[in-house]
Coordinates of C-alpha atoms in Angstrom, one line a residue:
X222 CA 91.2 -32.1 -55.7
X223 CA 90.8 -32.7 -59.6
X224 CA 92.9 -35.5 -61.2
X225 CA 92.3 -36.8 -64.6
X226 CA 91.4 -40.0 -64.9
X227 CA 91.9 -42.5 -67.8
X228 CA 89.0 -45.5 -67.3
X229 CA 88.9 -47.0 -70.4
X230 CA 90.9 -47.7 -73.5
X231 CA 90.7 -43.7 -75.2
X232 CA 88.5 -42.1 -72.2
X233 CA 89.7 -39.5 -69.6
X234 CA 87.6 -38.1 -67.2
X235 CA 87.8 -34.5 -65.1
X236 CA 87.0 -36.6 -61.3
X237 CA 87.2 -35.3 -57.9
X238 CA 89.5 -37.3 -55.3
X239 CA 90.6 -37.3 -52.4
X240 CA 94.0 -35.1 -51.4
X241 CA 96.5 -37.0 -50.3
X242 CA 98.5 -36.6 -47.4
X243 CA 102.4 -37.1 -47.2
X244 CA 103.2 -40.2 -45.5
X245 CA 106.9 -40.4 -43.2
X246 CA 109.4 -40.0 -46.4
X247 CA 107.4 -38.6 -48.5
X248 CA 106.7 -34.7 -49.7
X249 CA 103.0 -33.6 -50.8
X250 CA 103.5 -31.9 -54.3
X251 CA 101.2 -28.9 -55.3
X252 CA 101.7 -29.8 -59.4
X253 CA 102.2 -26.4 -61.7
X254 CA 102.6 -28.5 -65.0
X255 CA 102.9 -32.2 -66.4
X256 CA 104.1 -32.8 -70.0
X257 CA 102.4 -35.5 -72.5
X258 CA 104.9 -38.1 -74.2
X259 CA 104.3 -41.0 -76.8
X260 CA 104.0 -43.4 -74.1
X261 CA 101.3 -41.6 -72.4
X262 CA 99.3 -41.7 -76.2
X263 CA 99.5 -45.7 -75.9
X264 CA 98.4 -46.0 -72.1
X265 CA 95.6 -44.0 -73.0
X266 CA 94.8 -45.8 -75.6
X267 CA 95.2 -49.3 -74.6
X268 CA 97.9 -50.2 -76.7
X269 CA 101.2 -49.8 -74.7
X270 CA 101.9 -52.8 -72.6
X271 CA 101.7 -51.4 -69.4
X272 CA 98.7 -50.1 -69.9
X273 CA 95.7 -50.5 -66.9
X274 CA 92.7 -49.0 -66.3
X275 CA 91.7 -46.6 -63.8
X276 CA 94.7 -44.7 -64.3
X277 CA 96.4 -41.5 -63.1
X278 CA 98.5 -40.8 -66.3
X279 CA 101.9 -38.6 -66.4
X280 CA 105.2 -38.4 -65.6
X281 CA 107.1 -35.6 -66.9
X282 CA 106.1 -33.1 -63.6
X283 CA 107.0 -30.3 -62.1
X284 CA 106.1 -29.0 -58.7
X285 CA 106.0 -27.0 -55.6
X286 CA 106.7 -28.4 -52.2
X287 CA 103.4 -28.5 -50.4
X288 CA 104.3 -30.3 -47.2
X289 CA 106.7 -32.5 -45.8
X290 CA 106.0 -35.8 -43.9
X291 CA 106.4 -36.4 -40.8
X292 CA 110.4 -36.7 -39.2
X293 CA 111.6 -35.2 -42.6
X294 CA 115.3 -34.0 -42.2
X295 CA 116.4 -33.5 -45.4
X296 CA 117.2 -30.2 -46.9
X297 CA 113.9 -29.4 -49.0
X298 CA 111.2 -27.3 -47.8
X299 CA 108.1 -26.3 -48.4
X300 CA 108.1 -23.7 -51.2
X301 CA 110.9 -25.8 -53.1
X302 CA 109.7 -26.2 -56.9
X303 CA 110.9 -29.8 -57.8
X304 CA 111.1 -32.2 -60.6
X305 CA 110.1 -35.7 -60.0
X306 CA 111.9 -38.5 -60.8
X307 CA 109.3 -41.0 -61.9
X308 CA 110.7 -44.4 -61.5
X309 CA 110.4 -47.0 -58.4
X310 CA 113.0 -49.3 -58.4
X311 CA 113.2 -52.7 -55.9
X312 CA 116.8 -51.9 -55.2
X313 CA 117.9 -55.7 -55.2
X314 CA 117.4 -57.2 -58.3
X315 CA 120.6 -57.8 -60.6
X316 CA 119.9 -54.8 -62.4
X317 CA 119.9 -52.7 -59.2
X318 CA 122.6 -54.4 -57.4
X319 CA 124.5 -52.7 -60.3
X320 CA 123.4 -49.7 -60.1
X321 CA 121.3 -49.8 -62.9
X322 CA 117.9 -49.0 -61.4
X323 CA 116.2 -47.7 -64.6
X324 CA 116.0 -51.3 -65.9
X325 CA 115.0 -53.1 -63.0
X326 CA 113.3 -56.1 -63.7
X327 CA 110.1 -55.4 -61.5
X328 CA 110.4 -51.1 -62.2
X329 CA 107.6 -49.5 -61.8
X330 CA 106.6 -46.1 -63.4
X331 CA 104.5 -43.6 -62.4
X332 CA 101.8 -43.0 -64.9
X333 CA 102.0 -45.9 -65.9
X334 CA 102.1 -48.7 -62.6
X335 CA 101.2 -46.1 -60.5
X336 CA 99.2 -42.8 -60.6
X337 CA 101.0 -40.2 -61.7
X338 CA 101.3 -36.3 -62.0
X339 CA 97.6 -35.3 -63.8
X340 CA 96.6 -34.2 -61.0
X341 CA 96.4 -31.4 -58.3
X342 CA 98.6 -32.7 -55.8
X343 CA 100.6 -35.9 -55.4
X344 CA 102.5 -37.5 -52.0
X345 CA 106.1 -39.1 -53.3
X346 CA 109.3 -40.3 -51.6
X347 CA 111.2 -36.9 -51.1
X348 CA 114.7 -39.1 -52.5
X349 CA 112.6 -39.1 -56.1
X350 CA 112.3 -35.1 -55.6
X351 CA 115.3 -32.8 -57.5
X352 CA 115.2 -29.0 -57.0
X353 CA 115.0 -26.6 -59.9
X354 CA 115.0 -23.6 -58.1
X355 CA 113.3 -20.5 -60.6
X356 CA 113.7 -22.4 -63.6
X357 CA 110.5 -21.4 -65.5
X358 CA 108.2 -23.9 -65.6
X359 CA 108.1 -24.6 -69.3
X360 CA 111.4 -25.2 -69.0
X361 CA 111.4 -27.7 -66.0
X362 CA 108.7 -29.6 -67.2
X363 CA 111.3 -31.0 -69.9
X364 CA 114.0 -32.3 -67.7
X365 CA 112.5 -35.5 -67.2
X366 CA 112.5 -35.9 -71.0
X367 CA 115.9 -34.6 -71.1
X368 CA 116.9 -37.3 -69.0
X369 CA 116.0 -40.2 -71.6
X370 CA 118.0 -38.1 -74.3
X371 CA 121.0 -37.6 -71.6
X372 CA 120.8 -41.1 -70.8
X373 CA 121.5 -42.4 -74.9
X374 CA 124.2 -39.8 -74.9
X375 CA 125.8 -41.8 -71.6
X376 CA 125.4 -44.8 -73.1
X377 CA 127.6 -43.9 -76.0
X378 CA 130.1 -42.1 -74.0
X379 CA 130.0 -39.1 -76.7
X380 CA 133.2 -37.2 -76.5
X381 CA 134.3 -33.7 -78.0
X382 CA 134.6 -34.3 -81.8
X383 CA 133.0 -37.3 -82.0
X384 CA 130.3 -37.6 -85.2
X385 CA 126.5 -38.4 -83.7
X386 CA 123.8 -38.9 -86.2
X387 CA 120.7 -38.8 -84.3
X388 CA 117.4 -40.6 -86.3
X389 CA 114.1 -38.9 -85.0
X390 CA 113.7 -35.2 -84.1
X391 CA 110.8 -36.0 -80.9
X392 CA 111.7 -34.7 -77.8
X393 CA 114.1 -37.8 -76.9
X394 CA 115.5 -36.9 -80.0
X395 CA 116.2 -33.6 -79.3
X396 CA 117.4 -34.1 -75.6
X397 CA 120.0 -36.2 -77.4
X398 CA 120.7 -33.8 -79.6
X399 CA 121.5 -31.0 -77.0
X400 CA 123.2 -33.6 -74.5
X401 CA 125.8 -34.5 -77.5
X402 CA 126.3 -30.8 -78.2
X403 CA 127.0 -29.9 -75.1
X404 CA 129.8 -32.1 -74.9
X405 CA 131.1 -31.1 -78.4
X406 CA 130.0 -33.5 -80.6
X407 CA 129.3 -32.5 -84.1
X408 CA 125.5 -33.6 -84.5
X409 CA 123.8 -34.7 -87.9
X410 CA 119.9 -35.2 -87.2
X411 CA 117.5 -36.9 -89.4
X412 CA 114.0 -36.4 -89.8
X413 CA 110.9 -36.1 -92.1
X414 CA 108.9 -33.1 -90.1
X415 CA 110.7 -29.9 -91.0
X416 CA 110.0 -28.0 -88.0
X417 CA 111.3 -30.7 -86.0
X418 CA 114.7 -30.3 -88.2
X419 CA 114.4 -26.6 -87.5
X420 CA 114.5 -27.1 -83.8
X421 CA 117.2 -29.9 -84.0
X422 CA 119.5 -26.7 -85.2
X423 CA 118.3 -25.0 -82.4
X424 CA 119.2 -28.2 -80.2
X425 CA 122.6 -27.5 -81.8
X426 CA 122.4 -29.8 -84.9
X427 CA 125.8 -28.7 -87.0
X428 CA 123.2 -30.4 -90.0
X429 CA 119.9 -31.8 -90.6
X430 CA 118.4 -34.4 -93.2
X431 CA 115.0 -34.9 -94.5
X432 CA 113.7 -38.5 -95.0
X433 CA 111.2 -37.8 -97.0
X434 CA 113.7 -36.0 -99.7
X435 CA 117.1 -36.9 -98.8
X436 CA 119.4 -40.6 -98.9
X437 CA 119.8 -40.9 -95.4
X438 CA 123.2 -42.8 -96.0
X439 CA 124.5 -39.9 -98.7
X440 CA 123.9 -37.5 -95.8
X441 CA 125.5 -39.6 -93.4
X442 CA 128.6 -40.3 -95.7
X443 CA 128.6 -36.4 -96.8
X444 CA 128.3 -35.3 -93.2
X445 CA 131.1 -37.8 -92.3
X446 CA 133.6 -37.6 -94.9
X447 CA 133.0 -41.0 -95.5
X448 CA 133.9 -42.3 -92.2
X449 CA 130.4 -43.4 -90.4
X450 CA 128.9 -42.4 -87.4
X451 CA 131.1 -42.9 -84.4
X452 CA 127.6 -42.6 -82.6
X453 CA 124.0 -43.4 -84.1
X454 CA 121.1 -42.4 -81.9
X455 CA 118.4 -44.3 -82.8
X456 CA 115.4 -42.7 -81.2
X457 CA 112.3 -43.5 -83.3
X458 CA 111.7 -47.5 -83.1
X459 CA 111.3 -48.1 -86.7
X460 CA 112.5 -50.9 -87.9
X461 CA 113.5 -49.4 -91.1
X462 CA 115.7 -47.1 -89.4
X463 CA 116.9 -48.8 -87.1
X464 CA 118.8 -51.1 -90.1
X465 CA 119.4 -47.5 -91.2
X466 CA 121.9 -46.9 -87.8
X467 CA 123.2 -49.9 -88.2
X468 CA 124.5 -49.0 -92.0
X469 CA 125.2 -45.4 -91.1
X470 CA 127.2 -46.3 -88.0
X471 CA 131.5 -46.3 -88.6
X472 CA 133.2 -49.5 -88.5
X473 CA 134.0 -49.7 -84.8
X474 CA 130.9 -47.2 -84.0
X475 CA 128.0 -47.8 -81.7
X476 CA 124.4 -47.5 -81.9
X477 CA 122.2 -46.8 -79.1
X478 CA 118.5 -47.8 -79.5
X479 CA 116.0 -46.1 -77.4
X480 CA 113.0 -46.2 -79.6
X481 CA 110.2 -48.6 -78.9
X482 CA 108.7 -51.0 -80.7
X483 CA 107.4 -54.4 -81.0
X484 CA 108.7 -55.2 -84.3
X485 CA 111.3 -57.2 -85.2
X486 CA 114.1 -55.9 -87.7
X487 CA 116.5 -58.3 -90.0
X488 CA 119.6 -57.7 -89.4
X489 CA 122.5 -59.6 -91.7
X490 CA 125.0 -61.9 -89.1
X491 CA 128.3 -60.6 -90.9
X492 CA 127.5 -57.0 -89.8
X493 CA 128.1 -57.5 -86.3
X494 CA 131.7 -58.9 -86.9
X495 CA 132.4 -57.0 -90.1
X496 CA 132.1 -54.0 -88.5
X497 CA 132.8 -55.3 -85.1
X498 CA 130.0 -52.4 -84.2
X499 CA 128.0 -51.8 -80.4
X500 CA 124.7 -52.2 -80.3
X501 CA 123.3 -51.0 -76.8
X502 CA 119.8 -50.6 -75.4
X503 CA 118.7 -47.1 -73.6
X504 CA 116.1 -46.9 -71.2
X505 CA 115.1 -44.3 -68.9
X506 CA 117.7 -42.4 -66.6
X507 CA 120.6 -43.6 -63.8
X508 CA 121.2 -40.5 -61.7
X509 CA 120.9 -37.8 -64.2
X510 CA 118.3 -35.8 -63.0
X511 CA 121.2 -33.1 -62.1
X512 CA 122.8 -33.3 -65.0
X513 CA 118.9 -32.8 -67.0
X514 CA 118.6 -29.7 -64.2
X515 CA 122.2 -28.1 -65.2
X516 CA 121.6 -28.2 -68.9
X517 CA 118.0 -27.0 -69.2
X518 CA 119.4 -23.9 -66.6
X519 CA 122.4 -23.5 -69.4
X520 CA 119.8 -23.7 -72.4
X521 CA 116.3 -22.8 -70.7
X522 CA 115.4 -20.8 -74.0
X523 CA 116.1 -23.4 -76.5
X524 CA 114.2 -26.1 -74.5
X525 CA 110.9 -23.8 -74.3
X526 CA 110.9 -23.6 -77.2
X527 CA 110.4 -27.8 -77.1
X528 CA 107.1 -26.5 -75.7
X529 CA 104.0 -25.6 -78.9
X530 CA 100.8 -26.4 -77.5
X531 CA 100.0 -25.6 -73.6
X532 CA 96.6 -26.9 -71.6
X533 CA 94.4 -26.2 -68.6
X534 CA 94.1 -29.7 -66.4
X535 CA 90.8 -29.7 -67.5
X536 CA 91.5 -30.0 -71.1
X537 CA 93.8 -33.0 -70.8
X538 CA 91.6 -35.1 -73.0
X539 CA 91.2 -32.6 -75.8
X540 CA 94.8 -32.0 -75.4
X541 CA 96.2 -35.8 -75.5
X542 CA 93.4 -36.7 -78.8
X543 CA 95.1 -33.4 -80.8
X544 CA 98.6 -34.1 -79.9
X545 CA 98.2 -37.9 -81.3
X546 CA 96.8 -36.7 -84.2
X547 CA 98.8 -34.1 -85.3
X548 CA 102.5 -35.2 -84.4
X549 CA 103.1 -32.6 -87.4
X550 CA 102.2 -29.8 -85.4
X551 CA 102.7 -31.1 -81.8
X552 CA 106.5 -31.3 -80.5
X553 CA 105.5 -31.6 -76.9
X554 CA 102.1 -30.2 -74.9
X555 CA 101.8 -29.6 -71.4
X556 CA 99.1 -29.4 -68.7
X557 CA 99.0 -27.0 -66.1
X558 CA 97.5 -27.8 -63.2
X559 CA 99.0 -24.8 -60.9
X560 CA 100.6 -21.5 -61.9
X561 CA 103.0 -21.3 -64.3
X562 CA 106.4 -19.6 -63.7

């Protein structure tokens, strides 16, 4: 089968590999289409920590049941389409014993600790497999990303009515946006790209702010009668705006971090008991893959239209070198490896 390979720092190569066969547990998956995210521009290019070399890259993937392994009881079958939950988890660290498994101290990733979904066909535990049913496939291939989004929007316990500024319109960004919406939240996003604000509406923004133009803290105080944010998303990982949540959140508020970055940021002492304000980390998912599958069935149009640049397996290097140059143009690009829905 083809798989694309990363072997170096900024190389991928088209290679021929061997077709795996579903072990006991497991399900063979006949990939239709794997999307490209940020973190899959720094494991190609050397600079995300987890970054090794000879790699199977991706893990935003849809897929058709090929086969099933052998003593398989469960209730898919082969023909299902699927989504894959990407993360390995060692089920009995702290972490885990709470059922926190997306920050397990020893989680593993597909894509990124193990091969993932730029490929043909891949063999994974059928428990990491959630149905979509005829969701199209431009659609499905944006659950897993709505999971990160869903996950911030967890985090902050977002109620109806609650105010959510959300800094960053990227796909994470956006998944928060709709996740907040969907639960009634009135939803401020800010950002400097303007397509990516025109989409946040889509999302269900109620308003939109441009960086480059606008005082992010007038917008916040305009689009909050003063009040704060009950709810900042931060979803960017600059340390510039991240201080920016922090003085945009409400006295009382919370601000939920899942950008990335190495940087530090300076944050005064007195904020955290002046405003007596949460401060919470967001990584990954915990058991929101069917929540991610409801909402993109409830809102399939708006999240295709997440999708603006689509590529054939074989022009996943060409596609990952354009979408990291031209985040301006790029909101998220996927590969298809099988037929497309």
């Amino acid at each position: 089968m083809k798989a694309v390979v990363t072997t170096r720092p900024g190389t991928m190569e088209i290679q021929d590999v061997d077709r795996p066969a579903p072990a006991e547990g497991q399900a063979l998956i006949a990939v239709e289409a794997v999307g490209l995210c940020g973190s899959d521009f720094h494991l190609y290019d050397g600079t995300h920590p987890y970054a090794k070399f000879r790699q199977i890259q991706g893990h935003e993937i849809v897929g058709r049941v090929d086969a099933l392994g052998a003593g398989y009881d469960g209730p898919l079958a082969p023909g299902d389409r699927v989504v894959v939950e990407p993360l390995i988890a060692c089920g009995h660290c702290f972490a885990c014993r709470r059922g926190r498994y997306n920050c397990c101290t020893t989680l593993q990733v597909m894509g990124a600790h193990v091969p993932g979904g730029l490929r043909e066909f891949l063999a994974v535990p059928a428990g990491q497999l959630h149905p979509v049913g005829d969701l199209p496939t431009r659609t499905a291939v944006v659950v897993e990303p709505l999971t990160i989004g869903l996950q911030c929007v967890a985090r902050a316990e977002v109620a109806h009515g609650d105010t959510v500024v959300v800094m960053g319109a990227g796909p994470i960004g956006l998944a928060a946006t709709l996740g907040a919406a969907d639960r009634g939240a009135r939803v401020l996003v800010v950002d400097q790209v303007a397509s990516r604000l025109e989409l946040a509406r889509q999302m269900g923004a109620e308003a939109v702010a441009d960086s480059r133009h606008d005082d992010i803290g007038a917008a916040v105080g305009r689009f909050t009668a003063g009040d704060g944010a009950g709810v900042v998303i931060e979803a960017t990982g600059v340390p510039a705006l991240i201080r920016e949540a922090l003085d945009g959140a409400a006295h009382s508020g919370t601000v939920v971090i899942v950008g990335i970055s190495d940087k530090d940021v300076a944050i005064p002492v007195g904020l955290f008991s002046r405003k007596e304000i949460n401060i919470l980390g967001s990584r990954n998912n915990t058991g929101l893959f069917p929540e991610a599958v409801r909402l993109a069935g409830a809102y399939r149009d708006r999240l295709a239209a997440l999708i603006t640049h689509t590529y054939p397996l074989t022009d996943t290097p060409e596609a990952i070198e354009y979408a990291m140059h031209h985040p301006d143009k790029v909101e998220k690009a996927i590969v298809v490896a099988g037929g497309v829905r």
